[in-house]
């Protein structure tokens, strides 16, 4: 009788273990990008039951709603979702890439999922941790009730797939390299600004410089000195991040408090001091120029004074970030 009970318990254990989904059980459903499309037929198999891997579930819709409107944000995020999935399969070992499976759920094709999940808006991207065993309450795994991490899909995060890749890399504790897409609009903006600055410098500033070699050598010397004394080397030696992001995914140019600073913060502050110093010198030397008329001197001096005012205002806002409650300000 004792052996009969042991046999029953052993068979139950084997049955439970056999019912746990592994990566090999669902790999055949992957497409060329490593995405598994969830349908009404395979939803019960893919979306429910114990599993050994993370589940990245992209809830979307390729069809228009009842008002004939398409989900633009869904279409913007899907390329990033596919890029990250494909990069993980290519760059990571099979053991690492099998730790997470990527699923795409089209609500128009999955009424059972819609009923279980009660989705009111899209898109969503949810990351479910593995659950190889029943919970203490005896609850099985299911996309409709199991805990998850949510990746917030916003227009600000859609330009590059690196933001979503970084989110997953932190959860999985892996290193992932994403090839960034070339942003033609940003390139055009920077190119136009640089050309305008170059033309202005060449036509207006360069003729005022009598000793050009000495001038450019002085600029290079100032740049080297600023890098040396600004604290950038200190941050590099102590492995301080050059740049960071907040919880919303926005770039943090300045860290809160005076006890810590990012690498980009050091260079930014150094640049502020350099620009302020240069503008103060310009205000002093422009009125003394013999090549400029009185009207030109007045206009240039006024423009420089306005620029100085706004830069100093911004500089005071930085001080307020570093020293909350700073009592002094222009207004």
PDB file of C-alpha atoms in Angstrom:
ATOM      1  CA  UNK A   1       0.000   0.000   0.000  1.00  0.00           C
ATOM      2  CA  UNK A   2       2.871   2.332   0.875  1.00  0.00           C
ATOM      3  CA  UNK A   3       4.492   1.685  -2.503  1.00  0.00           C
ATOM      4  CA  UNK A   4       1.169   2.412  -4.219  1.00  0.00           C
ATOM      5  CA  UNK A   5       0.954   5.862  -2.603  1.00  0.00           C
ATOM      6  CA  UNK A   6       4.583   6.617  -3.465  1.00  0.00           C
ATOM      7  CA  UNK A   7       3.872   5.631  -7.047  1.00  0.00           C
ATOM      8  CA  UNK A   8       0.826   7.916  -7.183  1.00  0.00           C
ATOM      9  CA  UNK A   9       2.772  10.865  -5.722  1.00  0.00           C
ATOM     10  CA  UNK A  10       5.653  10.277  -8.131  1.00  0.00           C
ATOM     11  CA  UNK A  11       3.300  10.188 -11.104  1.00  0.00           C
ATOM     12  CA  UNK A  12       1.614  13.409  -9.958  1.00  0.00           C
ATOM     13  CA  UNK A  13       4.977  15.125  -9.642  1.00  0.00           C
ATOM     14  CA  UNK A  14       5.952  13.978 -13.124  1.00  0.00           C
ATOM     15  CA  UNK A  15       2.602  15.164 -14.474  1.00  0.00           C
ATOM     16  CA  UNK A  16       3.033  18.621 -12.939  1.00  0.00           C
ATOM     17  CA  UNK A  17       6.585  18.870 -14.233  1.00  0.00           C
ATOM     18  CA  UNK A  18       5.483  17.751 -17.675  1.00  0.00           C
ATOM     19  CA  UNK A  19       2.773  20.413 -17.737  1.00  0.00           C
ATOM     20  CA  UNK A  20       5.286  23.247 -17.285  1.00  0.00           C
ATOM     21  CA  UNK A  21       5.858  25.021 -20.591  1.00  0.00           C
ATOM     22  CA  UNK A  22       9.462  25.289 -21.705  1.00  0.00           C
ATOM     23  CA  UNK A  23      10.966  27.392 -24.478  1.00  0.00           C
ATOM     24  CA  UNK A  24      11.269  24.324 -26.708  1.00  0.00           C
ATOM     25  CA  UNK A  25       7.496  23.800 -26.472  1.00  0.00           C
ATOM     26  CA  UNK A  26       6.709  27.171 -28.080  1.00  0.00           C
ATOM     27  CA  UNK A  27       9.761  27.792 -30.300  1.00  0.00           C
ATOM     28  CA  UNK A  28       7.998  26.313 -33.330  1.00  0.00           C
ATOM     29  CA  UNK A  29       5.446  29.156 -33.189  1.00  0.00           C
ATOM     30  CA  UNK A  30       8.111  31.857 -33.678  1.00  0.00           C
ATOM     31  CA  UNK A  31       8.252  33.866 -36.894  1.00  0.00           C
ATOM     32  CA  UNK A  32      11.427  35.207 -38.543  1.00  0.00           C
ATOM     33  CA  UNK A  33      11.743  37.937 -35.880  1.00  0.00           C
ATOM     34  CA  UNK A  34      11.180  35.580 -32.957  1.00  0.00           C
ATOM     35  CA  UNK A  35       7.597  36.779 -32.390  1.00  0.00           C
ATOM     36  CA  UNK A  36       4.848  34.304 -31.521  1.00  0.00           C
ATOM     37  CA  UNK A  37       1.454  35.318 -32.882  1.00  0.00           C
ATOM     38  CA  UNK A  38      -1.334  34.465 -30.456  1.00  0.00           C
ATOM     39  CA  UNK A  39      -4.557  33.288 -32.076  1.00  0.00           C
ATOM     40  CA  UNK A  40      -7.918  32.127 -30.766  1.00  0.00           C
ATOM     41  CA  UNK A  41      -6.815  28.531 -31.370  1.00  0.00           C
ATOM     42  CA  UNK A  42      -3.495  28.631 -29.464  1.00  0.00           C
ATOM     43  CA  UNK A  43      -4.378  31.182 -26.757  1.00  0.00           C
ATOM     44  CA  UNK A  44      -5.261  28.601 -24.088  1.00  0.00           C
ATOM     45  CA  UNK A  45      -1.960  26.833 -24.692  1.00  0.00           C
ATOM     46  CA  UNK A  46       0.255  29.938 -24.872  1.00  0.00           C
ATOM     47  CA  UNK A  47      -1.453  32.263 -22.400  1.00  0.00           C
ATOM     48  CA  UNK A  48      -2.184  29.884 -19.549  1.00  0.00           C
ATOM     49  CA  UNK A  49      -0.260  27.249 -17.621  1.00  0.00           C
ATOM     50  CA  UNK A  50       2.998  27.105 -15.685  1.00  0.00           C
ATOM     51  CA  UNK A  51       6.131  28.111 -17.573  1.00  0.00           C
ATOM     52  CA  UNK A  52       9.899  28.388 -17.232  1.00  0.00           C
ATOM     53  CA  UNK A  53      10.412  31.584 -19.220  1.00  0.00           C
ATOM     54  CA  UNK A  54       9.507  35.280 -19.190  1.00  0.00           C
ATOM     55  CA  UNK A  55       6.616  36.291 -21.441  1.00  0.00           C
ATOM     56  CA  UNK A  56       6.760  39.654 -23.245  1.00  0.00           C
ATOM     57  CA  UNK A  57       3.177  40.225 -24.370  1.00  0.00           C
ATOM     58  CA  UNK A  58       2.425  43.005 -26.864  1.00  0.00           C
ATOM     59  CA  UNK A  59      -1.314  43.747 -26.860  1.00  0.00           C
ATOM     60  CA  UNK A  60      -2.286  45.550 -30.040  1.00  0.00           C
ATOM     61  CA  UNK A  61      -4.704  45.673 -32.959  1.00  0.00           C
ATOM     62  CA  UNK A  62      -3.952  45.794 -36.668  1.00  0.00           C
ATOM     63  CA  UNK A  63      -7.607  46.455 -37.515  1.00  0.00           C
ATOM     64  CA  UNK A  64      -9.504  49.759 -37.178  1.00  0.00           C
ATOM     65  CA  UNK A  65     -11.942  50.199 -34.292  1.00  0.00           C
ATOM     66  CA  UNK A  66     -15.686  50.733 -34.619  1.00  0.00           C
ATOM     67  CA  UNK A  67     -15.059  54.369 -35.581  1.00  0.00           C
ATOM     68  CA  UNK A  68     -12.676  53.361 -38.370  1.00  0.00           C
ATOM     69  CA  UNK A  69      -9.605  54.601 -36.474  1.00  0.00           C
ATOM     70  CA  UNK A  70      -6.290  52.721 -36.487  1.00  0.00           C
ATOM     71  CA  UNK A  71      -3.981  52.488 -33.470  1.00  0.00           C
ATOM     72  CA  UNK A  72      -1.044  54.632 -34.604  1.00  0.00           C
ATOM     73  CA  UNK A  73       0.935  54.018 -31.420  1.00  0.00           C
ATOM     74  CA  UNK A  74       0.593  50.258 -31.946  1.00  0.00           C
ATOM     75  CA  UNK A  75       2.145  50.558 -35.387  1.00  0.00           C
ATOM     76  CA  UNK A  76       4.970  52.716 -34.062  1.00  0.00           C
ATOM     77  CA  UNK A  77       5.906  50.312 -31.287  1.00  0.00           C
ATOM     78  CA  UNK A  78       5.740  47.007 -33.186  1.00  0.00           C
ATOM     79  CA  UNK A  79       8.993  47.614 -35.155  1.00  0.00           C
ATOM     80  CA  UNK A  80      10.802  48.224 -31.842  1.00  0.00           C
ATOM     81  CA  UNK A  81       9.228  45.081 -30.380  1.00  0.00           C
ATOM     82  CA  UNK A  82      10.447  43.066 -33.363  1.00  0.00           C
ATOM     83  CA  UNK A  83      13.930  44.605 -33.381  1.00  0.00           C
ATOM     84  CA  UNK A  84      14.494  43.746 -29.713  1.00  0.00           C
ATOM     85  CA  UNK A  85      13.146  40.214 -30.138  1.00  0.00           C
ATOM     86  CA  UNK A  86      15.301  39.558 -33.199  1.00  0.00           C
ATOM     87  CA  UNK A  87      18.385  41.060 -31.527  1.00  0.00           C
ATOM     88  CA  UNK A  88      17.993  38.806 -28.490  1.00  0.00           C
ATOM     89  CA  UNK A  89      17.760  35.676 -30.641  1.00  0.00           C
ATOM     90  CA  UNK A  90      20.818  36.708 -32.679  1.00  0.00           C
ATOM     91  CA  UNK A  91      23.100  38.138 -29.989  1.00  0.00           C
ATOM     92  CA  UNK A  92      22.397  35.992 -26.945  1.00  0.00           C
ATOM     93  CA  UNK A  93      23.129  32.324 -26.459  1.00  0.00           C
ATOM     94  CA  UNK A  94      20.214  29.908 -26.830  1.00  0.00           C
ATOM     95  CA  UNK A  95      20.119  29.461 -23.071  1.00  0.00           C
ATOM     96  CA  UNK A  96      19.788  33.217 -22.524  1.00  0.00           C
ATOM     97  CA  UNK A  97      17.420  33.956 -25.411  1.00  0.00           C
ATOM     98  CA  UNK A  98      15.134  31.098 -24.338  1.00  0.00           C
ATOM     99  CA  UNK A  99      14.597  32.857 -21.010  1.00  0.00           C
ATOM    100  CA  UNK A 100      12.042  35.122 -22.673  1.00  0.00           C
ATOM    101  CA  UNK A 101       9.411  34.621 -25.357  1.00  0.00           C
ATOM    102  CA  UNK A 102       7.780  37.453 -27.299  1.00  0.00           C
ATOM    103  CA  UNK A 103       4.050  37.275 -27.981  1.00  0.00           C
ATOM    104  CA  UNK A 104       1.838  39.482 -30.132  1.00  0.00           C
ATOM    105  CA  UNK A 105      -1.867  39.533 -29.264  1.00  0.00           C
ATOM    106  CA  UNK A 106      -4.193  41.126 -31.836  1.00  0.00           C
ATOM    107  CA  UNK A 107      -7.415  41.862 -29.971  1.00  0.00           C
ATOM    108  CA  UNK A 108      -9.478  41.652 -33.150  1.00  0.00           C
ATOM    109  CA  UNK A 109      -8.441  38.007 -33.522  1.00  0.00           C
ATOM    110  CA  UNK A 110      -8.536  36.995 -29.839  1.00  0.00           C
ATOM    111  CA  UNK A 111     -11.991  37.418 -28.257  1.00  0.00           C
ATOM    112  CA  UNK A 112     -11.125  34.913 -25.495  1.00  0.00           C
ATOM    113  CA  UNK A 113      -8.121  36.986 -24.459  1.00  0.00           C
ATOM    114  CA  UNK A 114     -10.232  40.144 -24.545  1.00  0.00           C
ATOM    115  CA  UNK A 115     -12.779  38.473 -22.277  1.00  0.00           C
ATOM    116  CA  UNK A 116     -10.138  37.300 -19.777  1.00  0.00           C
ATOM    117  CA  UNK A 117      -8.092  40.470 -19.730  1.00  0.00           C
ATOM    118  CA  UNK A 118     -10.828  43.144 -19.993  1.00  0.00           C
ATOM    119  CA  UNK A 119      -8.678  45.485 -22.100  1.00  0.00           C
ATOM    120  CA  UNK A 120     -10.062  49.025 -22.355  1.00  0.00           C
ATOM    121  CA  UNK A 121      -7.265  50.671 -24.311  1.00  0.00           C
ATOM    122  CA  UNK A 122      -4.215  49.745 -26.357  1.00  0.00           C
ATOM    123  CA  UNK A 123      -1.326  49.311 -26.826  1.00  0.00           C
ATOM    124  CA  UNK A 124       0.121  47.470 -23.839  1.00  0.00           C
ATOM    125  CA  UNK A 125       3.425  45.699 -23.361  1.00  0.00           C
ATOM    126  CA  UNK A 126       3.536  43.417 -20.332  1.00  0.00           C
ATOM    127  CA  UNK A 127       6.452  41.316 -19.085  1.00  0.00           C
ATOM    128  CA  UNK A 128       5.411  38.246 -17.055  1.00  0.00           C
ATOM    129  CA  UNK A 129       8.065  36.543 -14.895  1.00  0.00           C
ATOM    130  CA  UNK A 130       8.409  32.745 -15.065  1.00  0.00           C
ATOM    131  CA  UNK A 131       6.100  30.681 -12.861  1.00  0.00           C
ATOM    132  CA  UNK A 132       7.166  27.017 -12.835  1.00  0.00           C
ATOM    133  CA  UNK A 133       5.053  26.192  -9.771  1.00  0.00           C
ATOM    134  CA  UNK A 134       1.609  26.951  -8.404  1.00  0.00           C
ATOM    135  CA  UNK A 135       1.358  29.914  -6.032  1.00  0.00           C
ATOM    136  CA  UNK A 136       0.819  29.413  -2.310  1.00  0.00           C
ATOM    137  CA  UNK A 137      -2.877  29.885  -2.972  1.00  0.00           C
ATOM    138  CA  UNK A 138      -2.745  27.120  -5.574  1.00  0.00           C
ATOM    139  CA  UNK A 139      -3.211  29.494  -8.505  1.00  0.00           C
ATOM    140  CA  UNK A 140      -1.942  28.610 -11.966  1.00  0.00           C
ATOM    141  CA  UNK A 141      -0.226  31.040 -14.358  1.00  0.00           C
ATOM    142  CA  UNK A 142      -2.329  33.127 -16.701  1.00  0.00           C
ATOM    143  CA  UNK A 143      -1.948  36.394 -18.572  1.00  0.00           C
ATOM    144  CA  UNK A 144      -5.292  37.523 -17.205  1.00  0.00           C
ATOM    145  CA  UNK A 145      -4.340  37.385 -13.500  1.00  0.00           C
ATOM    146  CA  UNK A 146      -0.590  36.813 -12.981  1.00  0.00           C
ATOM    147  CA  UNK A 147       1.677  39.709 -11.855  1.00  0.00           C
ATOM    148  CA  UNK A 148       3.686  41.525 -14.513  1.00  0.00           C
ATOM    149  CA  UNK A 149       6.042  44.409 -15.285  1.00  0.00           C
ATOM    150  CA  UNK A 150       4.522  47.016 -17.582  1.00  0.00           C
ATOM    151  CA  UNK A 151       6.547  48.831 -20.202  1.00  0.00           C
ATOM    152  CA  UNK A 152       4.897  52.200 -20.757  1.00  0.00           C
ATOM    153  CA  UNK A 153       4.470  52.817 -24.487  1.00  0.00           C
ATOM    154  CA  UNK A 154       4.706  56.525 -25.309  1.00  0.00           C
ATOM    155  CA  UNK A 155       5.515  58.555 -28.410  1.00  0.00           C
ATOM    156  CA  UNK A 156       8.706  59.771 -26.708  1.00  0.00           C
ATOM    157  CA  UNK A 157      10.042  56.198 -26.576  1.00  0.00           C
ATOM    158  CA  UNK A 158       9.268  55.237 -30.167  1.00  0.00           C
ATOM    159  CA  UNK A 159      12.152  56.855 -32.047  1.00  0.00           C
ATOM    160  CA  UNK A 160      14.630  54.132 -31.082  1.00  0.00           C
ATOM    161  CA  UNK A 161      14.301  50.547 -29.854  1.00  0.00           C
ATOM    162  CA  UNK A 162      17.074  51.090 -27.304  1.00  0.00           C
ATOM    163  CA  UNK A 163      14.646  52.282 -24.623  1.00  0.00           C
ATOM    164  CA  UNK A 164      12.611  49.066 -24.711  1.00  0.00           C
ATOM    165  CA  UNK A 165      15.790  46.977 -25.001  1.00  0.00           C
ATOM    166  CA  UNK A 166      17.231  48.649 -21.905  1.00  0.00           C
ATOM    167  CA  UNK A 167      14.003  47.942 -20.014  1.00  0.00           C
ATOM    168  CA  UNK A 168      14.199  44.214 -20.808  1.00  0.00           C
ATOM    169  CA  UNK A 169      17.967  44.017 -20.283  1.00  0.00           C
ATOM    170  CA  UNK A 170      17.562  45.254 -16.709  1.00  0.00           C
ATOM    171  CA  UNK A 171      14.880  42.652 -15.984  1.00  0.00           C
ATOM    172  CA  UNK A 172      16.840  39.775 -17.531  1.00  0.00           C
ATOM    173  CA  UNK A 173      20.268  41.063 -16.434  1.00  0.00           C
ATOM    174  CA  UNK A 174      21.756  40.715 -19.920  1.00  0.00           C
ATOM    175  CA  UNK A 175      23.716  42.990 -22.259  1.00  0.00           C
ATOM    176  CA  UNK A 176      22.057  43.807 -25.552  1.00  0.00           C
ATOM    177  CA  UNK A 177      23.250  45.987 -28.420  1.00  0.00           C
ATOM    178  CA  UNK A 178      20.634  47.627 -30.623  1.00  0.00           C
ATOM    179  CA  UNK A 179      21.547  49.221 -33.936  1.00  0.00           C
ATOM    180  CA  UNK A 180      19.948  52.642 -33.855  1.00  0.00           C
ATOM    181  CA  UNK A 181      17.924  53.890 -36.792  1.00  0.00           C
ATOM    182  CA  UNK A 182      19.240  56.955 -38.562  1.00  0.00           C
ATOM    183  CA  UNK A 183      17.041  59.934 -37.661  1.00  0.00           C
ATOM    184  CA  UNK A 184      16.936  62.022 -40.827  1.00  0.00           C
ATOM    185  CA  UNK A 185      14.829  64.804 -39.286  1.00  0.00           C
ATOM    186  CA  UNK A 186      17.221  65.290 -36.384  1.00  0.00           C
ATOM    187  CA  UNK A 187      20.211  65.168 -38.740  1.00  0.00           C
ATOM    188  CA  UNK A 188      18.621  67.825 -40.973  1.00  0.00           C
ATOM    189  CA  UNK A 189      17.958  70.106 -37.991  1.00  0.00           C
ATOM    190  CA  UNK A 190      21.505  69.787 -36.647  1.00  0.00           C
ATOM    191  CA  UNK A 191      22.980  70.195 -40.137  1.00  0.00           C
ATOM    192  CA  UNK A 192      21.050  73.409 -40.819  1.00  0.00           C
ATOM    193  CA  UNK A 193      22.012  74.892 -37.442  1.00  0.00           C
ATOM    194  CA  UNK A 194      25.676  73.977 -37.902  1.00  0.00           C
ATOM    195  CA  UNK A 195      25.743  75.482 -41.397  1.00  0.00           C
ATOM    196  CA  UNK A 196      24.173  78.711 -40.121  1.00  0.00           C
ATOM    197  CA  UNK A 197      26.675  78.948 -37.268  1.00  0.00           C
ATOM    198  CA  UNK A 198      29.572  78.197 -39.635  1.00  0.00           C
ATOM    199  CA  UNK A 199      28.484  80.818 -42.183  1.00  0.00           C
ATOM    200  CA  UNK A 200      27.965  83.437 -39.467  1.00  0.00           C
ATOM    201  CA  UNK A 201      31.361  82.668 -37.918  1.00  0.00           C
ATOM    202  CA  UNK A 202      33.124  82.752 -41.284  1.00  0.00           C
ATOM    203  CA  UNK A 203      31.568  85.996 -42.521  1.00  0.00           C
ATOM    204  CA  UNK A 204      31.122  87.978 -39.316  1.00  0.00           C
ATOM    205  CA  UNK A 205      33.535  86.690 -36.693  1.00  0.00           C
ATOM    206  CA  UNK A 206      36.541  85.403 -38.614  1.00  0.00           C
ATOM    207  CA  UNK A 207      37.332  88.763 -40.299  1.00  0.00           C
ATOM    208  CA  UNK A 208      37.559  90.374 -36.844  1.00  0.00           C
ATOM    209  CA  UNK A 209      40.315  87.969 -35.764  1.00  0.00           C
ATOM    210  CA  UNK A 210      43.718  89.366 -36.692  1.00  0.00           C
ATOM    211  CA  UNK A 211      45.920  86.528 -35.448  1.00  0.00           C
ATOM    212  CA  UNK A 212      43.995  83.377 -36.390  1.00  0.00           C
ATOM    213  CA  UNK A 213      46.613  80.731 -35.421  1.00  0.00           C
ATOM    214  CA  UNK A 214      46.977  82.272 -31.982  1.00  0.00           C
ATOM    215  CA  UNK A 215      43.193  82.490 -31.559  1.00  0.00           C
ATOM    216  CA  UNK A 216      42.482  78.830 -32.423  1.00  0.00           C
ATOM    217  CA  UNK A 217      45.441  77.645 -30.380  1.00  0.00           C
ATOM    218  CA  UNK A 218      44.001  79.561 -27.425  1.00  0.00           C
ATOM    219  CA  UNK A 219      40.587  77.927 -27.932  1.00  0.00           C
ATOM    220  CA  UNK A 220      42.178  74.470 -27.991  1.00  0.00           C
ATOM    221  CA  UNK A 221      44.139  75.268 -24.832  1.00  0.00           C
ATOM    222  CA  UNK A 222      40.997  76.440 -23.038  1.00  0.00           C
ATOM    223  CA  UNK A 223      39.163  73.242 -24.062  1.00  0.00           C
ATOM    224  CA  UNK A 224      41.972  71.032 -22.736  1.00  0.00           C
ATOM    225  CA  UNK A 225      42.134  72.996 -19.490  1.00  0.00           C
ATOM    226  CA  UNK A 226      38.367  72.812 -18.982  1.00  0.00           C
ATOM    227  CA  UNK A 227      38.338  69.043 -19.482  1.00  0.00           C
ATOM    228  CA  UNK A 228      41.243  68.667 -17.055  1.00  0.00           C
ATOM    229  CA  UNK A 229      39.935  70.841 -14.221  1.00  0.00           C
ATOM    230  CA  UNK A 230      36.163  70.477 -14.622  1.00  0.00           C
ATOM    231  CA  UNK A 231      35.911  67.129 -12.849  1.00  0.00           C
ATOM    232  CA  UNK A 232      35.247  64.978 -15.910  1.00  0.00           C
ATOM    233  CA  UNK A 233      38.359  62.877 -15.262  1.00  0.00           C
ATOM    234  CA  UNK A 234      37.135  62.305 -11.702  1.00  0.00           C
ATOM    235  CA  UNK A 235      33.787  60.964 -12.929  1.00  0.00           C
ATOM    236  CA  UNK A 236      35.523  58.777 -15.530  1.00  0.00           C
ATOM    237  CA  UNK A 237      37.902  57.253 -12.967  1.00  0.00           C
ATOM    238  CA  UNK A 238      35.032  56.535 -10.569  1.00  0.00           C
ATOM    239  CA  UNK A 239      32.877  54.985 -13.334  1.00  0.00           C
ATOM    240  CA  UNK A 240      30.131  57.561 -12.927  1.00  0.00           C
ATOM    241  CA  UNK A 241      27.529  57.241 -15.734  1.00  0.00           C
ATOM    242  CA  UNK A 242      28.026  59.767 -18.507  1.00  0.00           C
ATOM    243  CA  UNK A 243      24.276  60.088 -18.989  1.00  0.00           C
ATOM    244  CA  UNK A 244      21.190  58.628 -17.265  1.00  0.00           C
ATOM    245  CA  UNK A 245      17.410  58.347 -17.644  1.00  0.00           C
ATOM    246  CA  UNK A 246      14.605  58.870 -15.161  1.00  0.00           C
ATOM    247  CA  UNK A 247      11.624  56.547 -14.620  1.00  0.00           C
ATOM    248  CA  UNK A 248       9.763  58.143 -17.533  1.00  0.00           C
ATOM    249  CA  UNK A 249      12.673  57.431 -19.866  1.00  0.00           C
ATOM    250  CA  UNK A 250      13.731  61.067 -20.256  1.00  0.00           C
ATOM    251  CA  UNK A 251      17.382  62.065 -20.216  1.00  0.00           C
ATOM    252  CA  UNK A 252      18.611  63.374 -16.860  1.00  0.00           C
ATOM    253  CA  UNK A 253      21.073  66.161 -17.612  1.00  0.00           C
ATOM    254  CA  UNK A 254      21.548  66.967 -13.923  1.00  0.00           C
ATOM    255  CA  UNK A 255      21.423  64.755 -10.850  1.00  0.00           C
ATOM    256  CA  UNK A 256      19.532  65.991  -7.809  1.00  0.00           C
ATOM    257  CA  UNK A 257      21.698  67.136  -4.904  1.00  0.00           C
ATOM    258  CA  UNK A 258      25.261  68.381  -4.740  1.00  0.00           C
ATOM    259  CA  UNK A 259      26.869  65.076  -3.724  1.00  0.00           C
ATOM    260  CA  UNK A 260      26.697  63.463  -7.165  1.00  0.00           C
ATOM    261  CA  UNK A 261      27.028  64.475 -10.808  1.00  0.00           C
ATOM    262  CA  UNK A 262      26.870  62.768 -14.192  1.00  0.00           C
ATOM    263  CA  UNK A 263      29.599  63.051 -16.819  1.00  0.00           C
ATOM    264  CA  UNK A 264      27.359  65.081 -19.138  1.00  0.00           C
ATOM    265  CA  UNK A 265      26.576  67.384 -16.222  1.00  0.00           C
ATOM    266  CA  UNK A 266      30.250  68.175 -15.713  1.00  0.00           C
ATOM    267  CA  UNK A 267      30.762  69.061 -19.364  1.00  0.00           C
ATOM    268  CA  UNK A 268      27.540  71.089 -19.455  1.00  0.00           C
ATOM    269  CA  UNK A 269      28.501  73.211 -16.450  1.00  0.00           C
ATOM    270  CA  UNK A 270      32.014  73.699 -17.843  1.00  0.00           C
ATOM    271  CA  UNK A 271      30.519  74.806 -21.153  1.00  0.00           C
ATOM    272  CA  UNK A 272      28.236  77.243 -19.311  1.00  0.00           C
ATOM    273  CA  UNK A 273      31.189  78.862 -17.563  1.00  0.00           C
ATOM    274  CA  UNK A 274      33.134  79.032 -20.832  1.00  0.00           C
ATOM    275  CA  UNK A 275      30.235  80.620 -22.724  1.00  0.00           C
ATOM    276  CA  UNK A 276      29.520  83.077 -19.906  1.00  0.00           C
ATOM    277  CA  UNK A 277      33.167  84.078 -19.770  1.00  0.00           C
ATOM    278  CA  UNK A 278      33.343  84.489 -23.554  1.00  0.00           C
ATOM    279  CA  UNK A 279      30.176  86.610 -23.636  1.00  0.00           C
ATOM    280  CA  UNK A 280      31.456  88.876 -20.853  1.00  0.00           C
ATOM    281  CA  UNK A 281      34.672  89.389 -22.821  1.00  0.00           C
ATOM    282  CA  UNK A 282      32.630  90.099 -25.945  1.00  0.00           C
ATOM    283  CA  UNK A 283      30.577  92.719 -24.111  1.00  0.00           C
ATOM    284  CA  UNK A 284      33.833  94.382 -23.062  1.00  0.00           C
ATOM    285  CA  UNK A 285      35.670  94.252 -26.424  1.00  0.00           C
ATOM    286  CA  UNK A 286      32.825  94.886 -28.915  1.00  0.00           C
ATOM    287  CA  UNK A 287      32.448  98.589 -27.969  1.00  0.00           C
ATOM    288  CA  UNK A 288      36.214  98.983 -28.404  1.00  0.00           C
ATOM    289  CA  UNK A 289      36.227  97.546 -31.945  1.00  0.00           C
ATOM    290  CA  UNK A 290      37.408  99.954 -34.634  1.00  0.00           C
ATOM    291  CA  UNK A 291      35.843  97.943 -37.483  1.00  0.00           C
ATOM    292  CA  UNK A 292      32.263  98.247 -36.260  1.00  0.00           C
ATOM    293  CA  UNK A 293      30.025 101.273 -36.508  1.00  0.00           C
ATOM    294  CA  UNK A 294      28.217 102.715 -33.521  1.00  0.00           C
ATOM    295  CA  UNK A 295      24.889 101.160 -34.543  1.00  0.00           C
ATOM    296  CA  UNK A 296      26.462  97.733 -35.053  1.00  0.00           C
ATOM    297  CA  UNK A 297      28.198  97.979 -31.684  1.00  0.00           C
ATOM    298  CA  UNK A 298      24.928  98.846 -29.959  1.00  0.00           C
ATOM    299  CA  UNK A 299      22.998  96.008 -31.642  1.00  0.00           C
ATOM    300  CA  UNK A 300      25.663  93.360 -31.004  1.00  0.00           C
ATOM    301  CA  UNK A 301      26.123  94.455 -27.399  1.00  0.00           C
ATOM    302  CA  UNK A 302      22.348  94.359 -26.816  1.00  0.00           C
ATOM    303  CA  UNK A 303      22.057  90.867 -28.319  1.00  0.00           C
ATOM    304  CA  UNK A 304      24.944  89.597 -26.196  1.00  0.00           C
ATOM    305  CA  UNK A 305      23.387  91.144 -23.070  1.00  0.00           C
ATOM    306  CA  UNK A 306      20.040  89.408 -23.766  1.00  0.00           C
ATOM    307  CA  UNK A 307      21.813  86.073 -24.330  1.00  0.00           C
ATOM    308  CA  UNK A 308      23.735  86.539 -21.086  1.00  0.00           C
ATOM    309  CA  UNK A 309      20.500  87.225 -19.227  1.00  0.00           C
ATOM    310  CA  UNK A 310      18.755  84.048 -20.420  1.00  0.00           C
ATOM    311  CA  UNK A 311      21.817  81.858 -19.916  1.00  0.00           C
ATOM    312  CA  UNK A 312      22.159  83.149 -16.368  1.00  0.00           C
ATOM    313  CA  UNK A 313      18.469  82.455 -15.736  1.00  0.00           C
ATOM    314  CA  UNK A 314      18.945  78.862 -16.890  1.00  0.00           C
ATOM    315  CA  UNK A 315      22.076  78.598 -14.795  1.00  0.00           C
ATOM    316  CA  UNK A 316      20.058  79.613 -11.710  1.00  0.00           C
ATOM    317  CA  UNK A 317      17.502  76.888 -12.505  1.00  0.00           C
ATOM    318  CA  UNK A 318      20.361  74.357 -12.505  1.00  0.00           C
ATOM    319  CA  UNK A 319      21.467  75.595  -9.091  1.00  0.00           C
ATOM    320  CA  UNK A 320      17.901  75.103  -7.861  1.00  0.00           C
ATOM    321  CA  UNK A 321      18.057  71.452  -9.026  1.00  0.00           C
ATOM    322  CA  UNK A 322      21.357  70.861  -7.247  1.00  0.00           C
ATOM    323  CA  UNK A 323      20.405  72.853  -4.151  1.00  0.00           C
ATOM    324  CA  UNK A 324      16.607  72.617  -3.630  1.00  0.00           C
ATOM    325  CA  UNK A 325      15.295  75.701  -1.869  1.00  0.00           C
ATOM    326  CA  UNK A 326      18.056  77.978  -3.180  1.00  0.00           C
ATOM    327  CA  UNK A 327      16.813  81.401  -2.028  1.00  0.00           C
ATOM    328  CA  UNK A 328      18.241  83.623  -4.770  1.00  0.00           C
ATOM    329  CA  UNK A 329      16.903  84.192  -8.271  1.00  0.00           C
ATOM    330  CA  UNK A 330      16.140  86.868 -10.822  1.00  0.00           C
ATOM    331  CA  UNK A 331      12.374  86.680 -10.268  1.00  0.00           C
TER     332      UNK A 331
END
